[in-house]
Amino acid sequence: ETGVTQSPTHLIKTRGQQVTLRCSSQSGHNTVSWYQQALGQGPQFIFQYYREEENGRGNFPPRFSGLQFPNYSSELNVNALELDDSALYLCASSPDYLSYNEQFFGPGTRLTVL
Amino acid sequence: AQKVTQAQTEISVVEKEDVTLDCVYETRDTTYYLFWYKQPPSGELVFLIRRNSFDEQNEISGRYSWNFQKSTSSFNFTITASQVVDSAVYFCALSEAERYTGTASKLTFGTGTRLQVTL
């Protein structure tokens, strides 16, 4: 059983640029949630995708957007990057059957905005 | 709104000492889940335990134990006989109980406690 994978591992961008981060969910999981973890902080919920549609969103501006594909992999897109967007971005996959909210996290993508 | 507080920013212990990580939560939900995750330097969040709000029974798993007290809204985590490999950041998290749709509920995390275990 393949776990959650994310790419790239590290990324450096400059202010104003756009970035796309990718996540492949664990086999059999059709729900993907994205979290942002700033340095020294706990992860914060960005949004969740279920069956290719957004299914809940945290307190993040519209320049944070996402996609989910038929194979349940997902992308997080951030436009007009700001310095404060520098963080570790984590995705978590979960099944849609009752699983007591068990979510499996990937290793994360560390984004640095200069 | 949900909130999780981990007042201990950093704890340093010598190997074989016992250590307790504190977690206090706030929620208006009557049913909810509490979690502990471990984050080693590699960055991946490793699930340690989940407890639902109906189950206040404390649990022991090897060197780990958890003390859930609904009356004080606390869910503390103890490592007995700590080891260097326990060095990591530990997060307490809270979520509403699973939706009837079956999709996962968002996790609300605390700010984490960095545990440093030295020889």
Coordinates of N, CA and C in Angstrom, one line a residue:
Chain A
E1 N 0.9 -1.2 0.0 CA 0.0 0.0 0.0 C 0.9 1.2 0.0
T2 N 0.7 2.1 -1.0 CA 1.6 3.3 -1.1 C 1.0 4.4 -0.2
G3 N 1.9 5.0 0.5 CA 1.4 6.1 1.4 C 1.2 7.4 0.6
V4 N 1.0 8.5 1.3 CA 0.8 9.8 0.7 C 2.1 10.4 0.3
T5 N 2.2 10.8 -1.0 CA 3.4 11.4 -1.4 C 3.2 12.9 -1.9
Q6 N 4.2 13.7 -1.8 CA 4.1 15.1 -2.2 C 5.3 15.5 -3.0
S7 N 5.1 16.4 -3.9 CA 6.2 16.9 -4.7 C 6.0 18.4 -5.0
P8 N 7.0 19.1 -5.1 CA 8.4 18.8 -4.8 C 8.7 18.7 -3.3
T9 N 9.9 18.4 -2.9 CA 10.2 18.3 -1.5 C 10.5 19.8 -1.0
H10 N 11.2 20.5 -1.8 CA 11.6 21.9 -1.5 C 11.3 22.7 -2.7
L11 N 11.1 24.0 -2.4 CA 10.8 24.9 -3.5 C 11.2 26.4 -3.1
I12 N 11.8 27.1 -4.0 CA 12.1 28.5 -3.7 C 11.5 29.3 -4.8
K13 N 10.8 30.3 -4.3 CA 10.1 31.3 -5.2 C 10.3 32.7 -4.8
T14 N 10.0 33.6 -5.6 CA 10.1 35.0 -5.2 C 8.7 35.6 -5.1
R15 N 8.6 36.7 -4.4 CA 7.3 37.4 -4.2 C 6.6 37.7 -5.5
G16 N 5.3 37.5 -5.6 CA 4.6 37.7 -6.8 C 4.4 36.6 -7.7
Q17 N 5.3 35.6 -7.6 CA 5.2 34.4 -8.4 C 4.1 33.5 -8.0
Q18 N 3.8 32.5 -8.8 CA 2.8 31.5 -8.6 C 3.5 30.1 -8.4
V19 N 2.8 29.3 -7.6 CA 3.4 28.0 -7.3 C 2.3 26.9 -7.3
T20 N 2.7 25.7 -7.7 CA 1.8 24.6 -7.7 C 2.5 23.4 -6.9
L21 N 1.8 22.9 -5.9 CA 2.3 21.8 -5.1 C 1.4 20.6 -5.4
R22 N 1.9 19.4 -5.4 CA 1.2 18.2 -5.7 C 1.2 17.2 -4.6
C23 N 0.1 16.4 -4.6 CA -0.1 15.4 -3.6 C -0.8 14.2 -4.2
S24 N -0.2 13.0 -3.9 CA -0.9 11.8 -4.3 C -1.4 11.1 -3.1
S25 N -2.7 10.8 -3.1 CA -3.3 10.3 -1.9 C -3.0 8.8 -1.7
Q26 N -3.2 8.3 -0.6 CA -3.0 6.9 -0.3 C -4.1 6.1 -1.1
S27 N -3.7 4.9 -1.5 CA -4.6 4.1 -2.3 C -5.9 3.9 -1.6
G28 N -7.0 4.1 -2.4 CA -8.3 3.9 -1.8 C -8.9 5.1 -1.1
H29 N -8.1 6.2 -1.0 CA -8.6 7.4 -0.3 C -9.0 8.4 -1.3
N30 N -10.3 9.0 -1.2 CA -10.7 9.9 -2.1 C -10.9 11.3 -1.6
T31 N -10.4 11.6 -0.4 CA -10.5 12.9 0.3 C -9.1 13.4 0.6
V32 N -8.8 14.6 0.2 CA -7.5 15.2 0.4 C -7.7 16.5 1.1
S33 N -6.9 16.7 2.2 CA -6.9 18.0 2.9 C -5.6 18.6 2.9
W34 N -5.5 19.9 2.8 CA -4.2 20.6 2.7 C -4.1 21.5 4.0
Y35 N -2.9 21.5 4.5 CA -2.5 22.3 5.7 C -1.3 23.1 5.4
Q36 N -1.2 24.3 6.0 CA 0.0 25.1 6.0 C 0.6 25.2 7.4
Q37 N 1.9 24.9 7.5 CA 2.5 25.0 8.8 C 3.7 26.0 8.7
A38 N 3.5 27.1 9.3 CA 4.5 28.1 9.4 C 5.5 27.7 10.4
L39 N 6.7 28.2 10.3 CA 7.8 27.8 11.2 C 7.4 28.1 12.7
G40 N 7.6 27.0 13.5 CA 7.2 27.2 14.9 C 5.8 27.1 15.3
Q41 N 4.9 26.8 14.3 CA 3.5 26.8 14.5 C 2.9 25.4 14.2
G42 N 1.7 25.2 14.6 CA 1.0 24.0 14.2 C 0.4 24.1 12.8
P43 N 0.1 23.0 12.2 CA -0.5 23.1 10.9 C -1.9 23.8 10.9
Q44 N -2.2 24.5 9.9 CA -3.5 25.2 9.8 C -4.2 24.7 8.5
F45 N -5.5 24.4 8.7 CA -6.3 23.9 7.6 C -6.5 24.9 6.5
I46 N -6.2 24.5 5.3 CA -6.4 25.4 4.1 C -7.8 25.1 3.5
F47 N -7.9 23.8 3.0 CA -9.1 23.4 2.4 C -9.1 21.9 2.2
Q48 N -10.2 21.3 1.8 CA -10.4 19.9 1.6 C -11.0 19.7 0.3
Y49 N -10.6 18.6 -0.4 CA -11.3 18.2 -1.7 C -11.8 16.8 -1.5
Y50 N -13.0 16.6 -2.0 CA -13.7 15.3 -2.0 C -14.4 15.1 -3.3
R51 N -14.1 14.1 -4.0 CA -14.6 13.8 -5.3 C -14.6 15.0 -6.2
E52 N -13.4 15.6 -6.3 CA -13.0 16.6 -7.2 C -13.7 18.0 -6.9
E53 N -14.3 18.1 -5.8 CA -14.9 19.4 -5.4 C -14.4 19.9 -4.1
E54 N -14.3 21.2 -3.9 CA -13.9 21.7 -2.6 C -15.0 21.4 -1.6
N55 N -14.6 20.9 -0.4 CA -15.5 20.4 0.6 C -15.2 21.0 2.0
G56 N -14.9 22.3 2.0 CA -14.6 22.9 3.3 C -13.3 23.7 3.1
R57 N -13.3 24.9 3.7 CA -12.2 25.8 3.5 C -11.9 26.5 4.9
G58 N -10.6 26.7 5.1 CA -10.2 27.5 6.3 C -10.1 28.9 6.0
N59 N -9.4 29.7 6.9 CA -9.3 31.1 6.7 C -8.1 31.5 5.8
F60 N -8.2 31.2 4.6 CA -7.2 31.5 3.6 C -7.8 32.3 2.5
P61 N -7.0 33.3 1.9 CA -7.6 34.1 0.8 C -7.8 33.3 -0.5
P62 N -8.5 33.8 -1.4 CA -8.8 33.1 -2.7 C -7.6 32.8 -3.5
R63 N -6.5 33.5 -3.3 CA -5.3 33.2 -4.1 C -4.7 31.8 -3.8
F64 N -5.3 31.2 -2.7 CA -5.0 29.8 -2.4 C -6.1 29.0 -3.1
S65 N -5.8 28.2 -4.1 CA -6.8 27.4 -4.7 C -6.3 26.0 -4.9
G66 N -7.3 25.1 -5.3 CA -6.9 23.7 -5.4 C -7.6 23.0 -6.5
L67 N -7.2 21.8 -6.8 CA -7.8 20.9 -7.7 C -7.7 19.5 -7.2
Q68 N -8.7 18.7 -7.6 CA -8.5 17.2 -7.3 C -8.9 16.5 -8.6
F69 N -8.1 15.5 -8.9 CA -8.2 14.8 -10.2 C -9.0 13.5 -10.0
P70 N -9.5 12.9 -11.2 CA -10.2 11.7 -11.0 C -9.5 10.6 -10.3
N71 N -8.2 10.6 -10.3 CA -7.4 9.6 -9.6 C -7.2 10.0 -8.1
Y72 N -7.9 11.1 -7.7 CA -7.9 11.6 -6.3 C -6.6 12.3 -5.9
S73 N -5.6 12.4 -6.9 CA -4.5 13.2 -6.5 C -4.9 14.7 -6.5
S74 N -4.1 15.5 -6.0 CA -4.6 16.9 -5.8 C -3.4 17.9 -6.0
E75 N -3.8 19.1 -6.3 CA -2.9 20.2 -6.4 C -3.3 21.4 -5.5
L76 N -2.3 22.1 -5.0 CA -2.5 23.3 -4.3 C -1.8 24.4 -5.1
N77 N -2.5 25.4 -5.5 CA -2.0 26.5 -6.2 C -2.0 27.8 -5.3
V78 N -0.9 28.5 -5.4 CA -0.9 29.8 -4.6 C -0.4 30.9 -5.6
N79 N -1.2 31.9 -5.8 CA -0.9 33.0 -6.7 C -0.4 34.2 -5.9
A80 N 0.3 35.0 -6.6 CA 0.8 36.3 -6.0 C 1.5 36.0 -4.7
L81 N 2.5 35.2 -4.7 CA 3.2 34.7 -3.4 C 3.6 35.9 -2.6
E82 N 3.5 35.8 -1.3 CA 3.9 36.7 -0.3 C 4.9 36.1 0.6
L83 N 5.7 36.9 1.3 CA 6.8 36.3 2.1 C 6.2 35.4 3.2
D84 N 5.0 35.8 3.7 CA 4.4 35.0 4.8 C 3.9 33.6 4.3
D85 N 3.9 33.4 3.0 CA 3.5 32.1 2.5 C 4.6 31.0 2.7
S86 N 5.8 31.5 3.1 CA 6.9 30.6 3.4 C 6.4 29.6 4.5
A87 N 6.4 28.3 4.2 CA 5.9 27.4 5.2 C 6.1 26.0 4.7
L88 N 5.8 25.0 5.5 CA 5.7 23.6 5.1 C 4.2 23.3 4.8
Y89 N 4.0 22.8 3.6 CA 2.6 22.5 3.2 C 2.4 21.0 3.2
L90 N 1.5 20.6 4.0 CA 1.2 19.2 4.2 C -0.2 18.8 3.6
C91 N -0.2 17.7 3.0 CA -1.5 17.2 2.5 C -1.8 15.9 3.3
A92 N -3.0 15.6 3.5 CA -3.5 14.4 4.2 C -4.6 13.8 3.5
S93 N -4.6 12.5 3.3 CA -5.7 11.8 2.6 C -6.4 10.9 3.6
S94 N -7.7 10.7 3.2 CA -8.6 9.9 4.1 C -9.6 9.2 3.2
P95 N -10.2 8.1 3.7 CA -11.3 7.5 3.0 C -12.6 8.2 3.2
D96 N -13.6 7.8 2.4 CA -14.9 8.5 2.7 C -15.9 7.6 3.5
Y97 N -15.4 6.5 3.9 CA -16.2 5.7 4.8 C -15.8 6.1 6.2
L98 N -16.7 5.8 7.2 CA -16.4 6.2 8.6 C -15.1 5.5 9.0
S99 N -14.1 6.4 9.3 CA -12.8 5.9 9.7 C -12.3 6.6 11.0
Y100 N -13.3 7.2 11.7 CA -12.9 7.9 13.0 C -11.9 9.0 12.7
N101 N -12.1 9.7 11.6 CA -11.3 10.9 11.2 C -9.9 10.6 11.1
E102 N -9.5 9.4 10.6 CA -8.1 9.0 10.5 C -7.6 9.7 9.2
Q103 N -6.6 10.5 9.3 CA -6.0 11.2 8.1 C -4.5 10.8 8.1
F104 N -4.1 10.5 6.9 CA -2.7 10.1 6.7 C -1.9 11.3 6.0
F105 N -0.9 11.7 6.6 CA -0.1 12.9 6.1 C 1.1 12.5 5.3
G106 N 1.3 13.3 4.3 CA 2.5 13.2 3.5 C 3.7 13.9 4.1
P107 N 4.9 13.8 3.5 CA 6.1 14.4 4.1 C 6.1 15.9 4.0
G108 N 5.3 16.5 3.2 CA 5.3 17.9 3.0 C 6.2 18.5 1.9
T109 N 5.8 19.7 1.5 CA 6.6 20.5 0.6 C 7.0 21.8 1.4
R110 N 8.3 22.0 1.4 CA 8.8 23.2 2.1 C 8.9 24.3 1.1
L111 N 8.1 25.4 1.2 CA 8.2 26.5 0.3 C 8.9 27.7 0.9
T112 N 9.8 28.2 0.2 CA 10.5 29.5 0.7 C 10.2 30.6 -0.3
V113 N 9.7 31.7 0.2 CA 9.4 32.8 -0.7 C 10.4 34.0 -0.3
L114 N 11.2 34.4 -1.3 CA 12.2 35.4 -1.1 C 11.7 36.8 -1.6
Chain B
A1 N -15.8 28.2 18.1 CA -14.6 27.9 17.4 C -13.8 26.9 18.3
Q2 N -13.0 26.2 17.6 CA -12.2 25.2 18.3 C -10.8 25.8 18.6
K3 N -10.2 25.4 19.7 CA -8.9 25.9 20.1 C -8.1 24.9 20.9
V4 N -6.8 24.8 20.6 CA -6.0 23.8 21.3 C -4.8 24.6 21.8
T5 N -4.5 24.4 23.1 CA -3.4 25.1 23.7 C -2.3 24.2 24.2
Q6 N -1.1 24.3 23.8 CA 0.0 23.6 24.3 C 1.0 24.6 24.9
A7 N 0.9 24.8 26.2 CA 1.6 25.8 26.9 C 3.1 25.6 26.9
Q8 N 3.5 24.4 26.9 CA 5.0 24.0 26.9 C 5.5 24.2 25.5
T9 N 6.4 25.1 25.3 CA 7.0 25.3 24.0 C 8.1 24.3 23.7
E10 N 9.0 24.1 24.8 CA 10.1 23.2 24.6 C 10.4 22.5 26.0
I11 N 10.7 21.3 25.9 CA 11.0 20.5 27.1 C 12.3 19.7 26.8
S12 N 13.3 19.8 27.8 CA 14.5 19.0 27.6 C 14.6 18.0 28.8
V13 N 14.8 16.8 28.5 CA 15.0 15.8 29.5 C 16.2 14.9 29.2
V14 N 16.7 14.2 30.2 CA 17.7 13.3 30.0 C 17.1 11.9 29.8
E15 N 17.7 11.1 28.9 CA 17.2 9.8 28.6 C 16.8 9.0 29.9
K16 N 15.7 8.3 29.8 CA 15.1 7.5 30.8 C 14.3 8.3 31.8
E17 N 14.2 9.6 31.7 CA 13.3 10.3 32.5 C 11.9 10.2 31.9
D18 N 10.9 10.4 32.8 CA 9.5 10.4 32.3 C 9.2 11.9 32.0
V19 N 8.3 12.1 31.0 CA 8.0 13.4 30.6 C 6.5 13.5 30.2
T20 N 5.8 14.6 30.6 CA 4.4 14.7 30.3 C 4.2 16.0 29.5
L21 N 3.5 15.8 28.4 CA 3.2 17.0 27.5 C 1.7 17.3 27.7
D22 N 1.5 18.6 28.0 CA 0.2 19.1 28.3 C -0.6 19.6 27.1
C23 N -1.9 19.4 27.1 CA -2.8 19.8 26.1 C -4.1 20.2 26.7
V24 N -4.6 21.4 26.4 CA -5.9 21.9 26.8 C -6.6 22.3 25.6
Y25 N -7.9 22.0 25.6 CA -8.7 22.3 24.3 C -10.0 23.0 24.7
E26 N -10.5 23.7 23.7 CA -11.8 24.3 23.8 C -12.6 24.0 22.6
T27 N -13.9 23.6 22.8 CA -14.8 23.3 21.7 C -16.2 23.4 22.2
R28 N -17.1 23.8 21.3 CA -18.6 23.8 21.6 C -19.2 22.5 21.2
D29 N -18.5 21.7 20.5 CA -19.1 20.5 20.0 C -19.3 19.5 21.2
T30 N -20.3 18.8 21.2 CA -20.5 17.8 22.3 C -19.8 16.5 22.0
T31 N -19.6 16.2 20.7 CA -18.8 15.0 20.3 C -17.7 15.5 19.5
Y32 N -16.5 15.0 19.8 CA -15.3 15.4 19.1 C -14.2 14.3 19.3
Y33 N -13.1 14.5 18.5 CA -12.0 13.6 18.6 C -10.8 14.5 19.1
L34 N -9.9 13.8 19.8 CA -8.6 14.4 20.2 C -7.5 13.5 19.7
F35 N -6.4 14.1 19.3 CA -5.3 13.4 18.7 C -4.0 13.9 19.3
W36 N -3.0 13.0 19.2 CA -1.6 13.4 19.3 C -0.9 12.9 18.1
Y37 N 0.0 13.8 17.6 CA 0.8 13.5 16.4 C 2.3 13.9 16.8
K38 N 3.2 13.1 16.2 CA 4.6 13.4 16.4 C 5.2 13.8 15.1
Q39 N 6.0 14.9 15.1 CA 6.6 15.4 13.9 C 8.2 15.4 14.1
P40 N 8.8 14.4 13.5 CA 10.3 14.3 13.6 C 10.9 15.4 12.6
P41 N 12.2 15.6 12.6 CA 12.8 16.6 11.8 C 12.4 16.4 10.3
S42 N 12.1 15.2 9.9 CA 11.8 15.0 8.4 C 10.5 15.7 8.0
G43 N 9.7 16.1 9.0 CA 8.5 16.9 8.7 C 7.2 16.2 8.7
E44 N 7.2 14.9 8.4 CA 5.9 14.1 8.3 C 5.3 14.0 9.7
L45 N 4.0 14.2 9.7 CA 3.2 14.0 10.9 C 2.9 12.5 11.1
V46 N 3.3 12.0 12.3 CA 3.0 10.6 12.6 C 1.9 10.5 13.6
F47 N 0.9 9.8 13.3 CA -0.3 9.6 14.2 C 0.1 8.8 15.3
L48 N -0.2 9.2 16.5 CA 0.1 8.4 17.8 C -1.2 7.9 18.4
I49 N -2.2 8.7 18.6 CA -3.4 8.2 19.2 C -4.6 9.1 18.9
R50 N -5.8 8.5 18.9 CA -7.0 9.2 18.7 C -7.9 8.8 19.9
R51 N -8.7 9.8 20.4 CA -9.6 9.5 21.5 C -10.9 10.2 21.2
N52 N -12.0 9.6 21.3 CA -13.3 10.3 21.1 C -13.9 10.8 22.5
S53 N -14.7 11.8 22.4 CA -15.2 12.5 23.6 C -16.0 11.6 24.5
F54 N -16.5 10.5 24.0 CA -17.3 9.6 24.8 C -16.4 8.7 25.7
D55 N -15.1 8.6 25.4 CA -14.3 7.6 26.0 C -13.2 8.3 26.8
E56 N -13.4 8.4 28.1 CA -12.5 9.0 29.0 C -11.5 8.0 29.6
Q57 N -11.6 6.8 29.2 CA -10.7 5.8 29.7 C -9.2 6.1 29.3
N58 N -8.4 6.2 30.3 CA -7.0 6.4 30.0 C -6.4 5.2 29.3
E59 N -5.3 5.4 28.5 CA -4.7 4.4 27.7 C -3.2 4.3 27.9
I60 N -2.7 3.1 27.8 CA -1.3 2.9 27.9 C -0.9 2.1 26.7
S61 N 0.1 2.5 26.0 CA 0.6 1.7 24.8 C 2.1 1.7 24.9
G62 N 2.7 0.7 25.4 CA 4.1 0.6 25.6 C 4.6 1.7 26.5
R63 N 5.5 2.6 26.0 CA 6.0 3.6 26.9 C 5.1 4.9 26.9
Y64 N 4.1 4.9 26.1 CA 3.2 6.0 25.9 C 1.9 5.8 26.8
S65 N 1.5 6.9 27.4 CA 0.2 6.8 28.0 C -0.5 8.2 27.9
W66 N -1.9 8.1 27.9 CA -2.6 9.4 27.7 C -3.7 9.5 28.8
N67 N -3.8 10.7 29.3 CA -4.8 11.0 30.3 C -5.8 12.0 29.8
F68 N -7.0 11.6 29.6 CA -8.1 12.4 29.0 C -9.0 12.8 30.2
Q69 N -9.2 14.1 30.4 CA -10.1 14.5 31.5 C -11.0 15.6 30.9
K70 N -12.2 15.2 30.6 CA -13.2 16.1 30.0 C -13.6 17.2 31.0
S71 N -13.5 17.0 32.3 CA -13.9 18.0 33.2 C -13.0 19.2 33.2
T72 N -11.7 19.0 32.8 CA -10.7 20.1 32.7 C -10.3 20.3 31.3
S73 N -11.0 19.7 30.4 CA -10.7 19.8 28.9 C -9.2 19.6 28.7
S74 N -8.7 18.6 29.2 CA -7.3 18.3 29.0 C -7.0 16.9 28.4
F75 N -6.0 16.8 27.7 CA -5.6 15.5 27.0 C -4.1 15.4 27.1
N76 N -3.6 15.0 28.2 CA -2.1 15.0 28.4 C -1.5 13.7 27.9
F77 N -0.2 13.8 27.5 CA 0.5 12.7 26.9 C 1.8 12.5 27.7
T78 N 2.0 11.2 28.2 CA 3.2 10.9 29.0 C 4.1 9.9 28.3
I79 N 5.4 10.2 28.2 CA 6.4 9.2 27.7 C 7.1 8.7 28.9
T80 N 7.1 7.4 29.2 CA 7.9 6.8 30.3 C 9.2 6.4 29.8
A81 N 10.2 6.6 30.6 CA 11.6 6.2 30.2 C 12.0 6.7 28.8
S82 N 12.0 8.0 28.7 CA 12.2 8.6 27.4 C 13.5 8.1 26.7
Q83 N 13.5 8.2 25.4 CA 14.7 7.8 24.6 C 15.0 8.9 23.6
V84 N 16.3 8.9 23.2 CA 16.7 9.9 22.2 C 15.8 9.9 21.0
V85 N 15.3 8.8 20.6 CA 14.5 8.7 19.4 C 13.1 9.4 19.6
D86 N 12.8 9.7 20.8 CA 11.6 10.4 21.1 C 11.7 11.9 20.8
S87 N 12.9 12.4 20.5 CA 13.1 13.8 20.2 C 12.3 14.2 19.0
A88 N 11.4 15.1 19.1 CA 10.5 15.5 18.0 C 9.7 16.7 18.5
V89 N 8.8 17.2 17.6 CA 7.8 18.1 18.0 C 6.5 17.3 18.1
Y90 N 5.8 17.5 19.2 CA 4.5 16.8 19.4 C 3.3 17.8 19.4
F91 N 2.3 17.4 18.6 CA 1.2 18.2 18.4 C -0.1 17.5 19.0
C92 N -0.9 18.3 19.7 CA -2.2 17.9 20.1 C -3.2 18.5 19.1
A93 N -4.2 17.8 18.7 CA -5.2 18.3 17.7 C -6.6 17.8 18.1
L94 N -7.5 18.6 17.6 CA -8.9 18.4 17.9 C -9.7 18.5 16.6
S95 N -10.8 17.6 16.5 CA -11.7 17.7 15.4 C -13.1 17.5 15.8
E96 N -14.0 17.9 15.1 CA -15.4 17.6 15.3 C -15.5 16.1 15.0
A97 N -16.6 15.5 15.5 CA -16.8 14.1 15.2 C -17.1 13.9 13.7
E98 N -16.8 12.8 13.2 CA -17.0 12.5 11.8 C -18.3 12.9 11.3
R99 N -18.3 13.5 10.1 CA -19.6 13.9 9.5 C -20.3 12.7 9.0
Y100 N -21.6 12.8 8.8 CA -22.4 11.7 8.3 C -22.0 11.4 6.9
T101 N -21.4 12.4 6.2 CA -21.0 12.1 4.8 C -19.8 11.2 4.8
G102 N -19.2 11.1 5.9 CA -18.0 10.2 6.0 C -16.7 10.9 5.7
T103 N -16.8 12.1 5.2 CA -15.5 12.8 4.9 C -14.9 13.3 6.2
A104 N -13.5 13.4 6.1 CA -12.8 13.8 7.3 C -13.1 15.2 7.7
S105 N -13.1 15.4 9.0 CA -13.2 16.8 9.6 C -11.9 17.4 9.7
K106 N -11.8 18.8 9.6 CA -10.6 19.4 9.7 C -10.0 19.3 11.1
L107 N -8.7 19.2 11.1 CA -8.0 19.2 12.4 C -7.5 20.5 12.9
T108 N -7.8 20.8 14.1 CA -7.3 22.1 14.7 C -6.1 21.7 15.6
F109 N -4.9 22.2 15.3 CA -3.7 21.8 16.0 C -3.3 22.9 17.0
G110 N -2.6 22.4 18.1 CA -1.9 23.4 18.9 C -0.6 23.8 18.3
T111 N 0.2 24.6 19.0 CA 1.4 25.1 18.5 C 2.6 24.2 18.6
G112 N 2.3 23.1 19.3 CA 3.4 22.0 19.4 C 4.3 22.2 20.6
T113 N 4.8 21.1 21.1 CA 5.9 21.1 22.1 C 7.1 20.4 21.6
R114 N 8.2 21.0 21.6 CA 9.4 20.4 21.1 C 10.1 19.7 22.3
L115 N 10.3 18.4 22.1 CA 10.9 17.5 23.1 C 12.3 17.2 22.7
Q116 N 13.2 17.5 23.6 CA 14.6 17.2 23.3 C 15.1 16.2 24.4
V117 N 15.5 15.0 24.0 CA 15.9 14.0 24.9 C 17.4 13.8 24.6
T118 N 18.2 14.0 25.7 CA 19.7 13.9 25.6 C 20.2 12.7 26.4
L119 N 21.4 12.3 26.0 CA 22.0 11.1 26.7 C 22.6 11.6 28.1

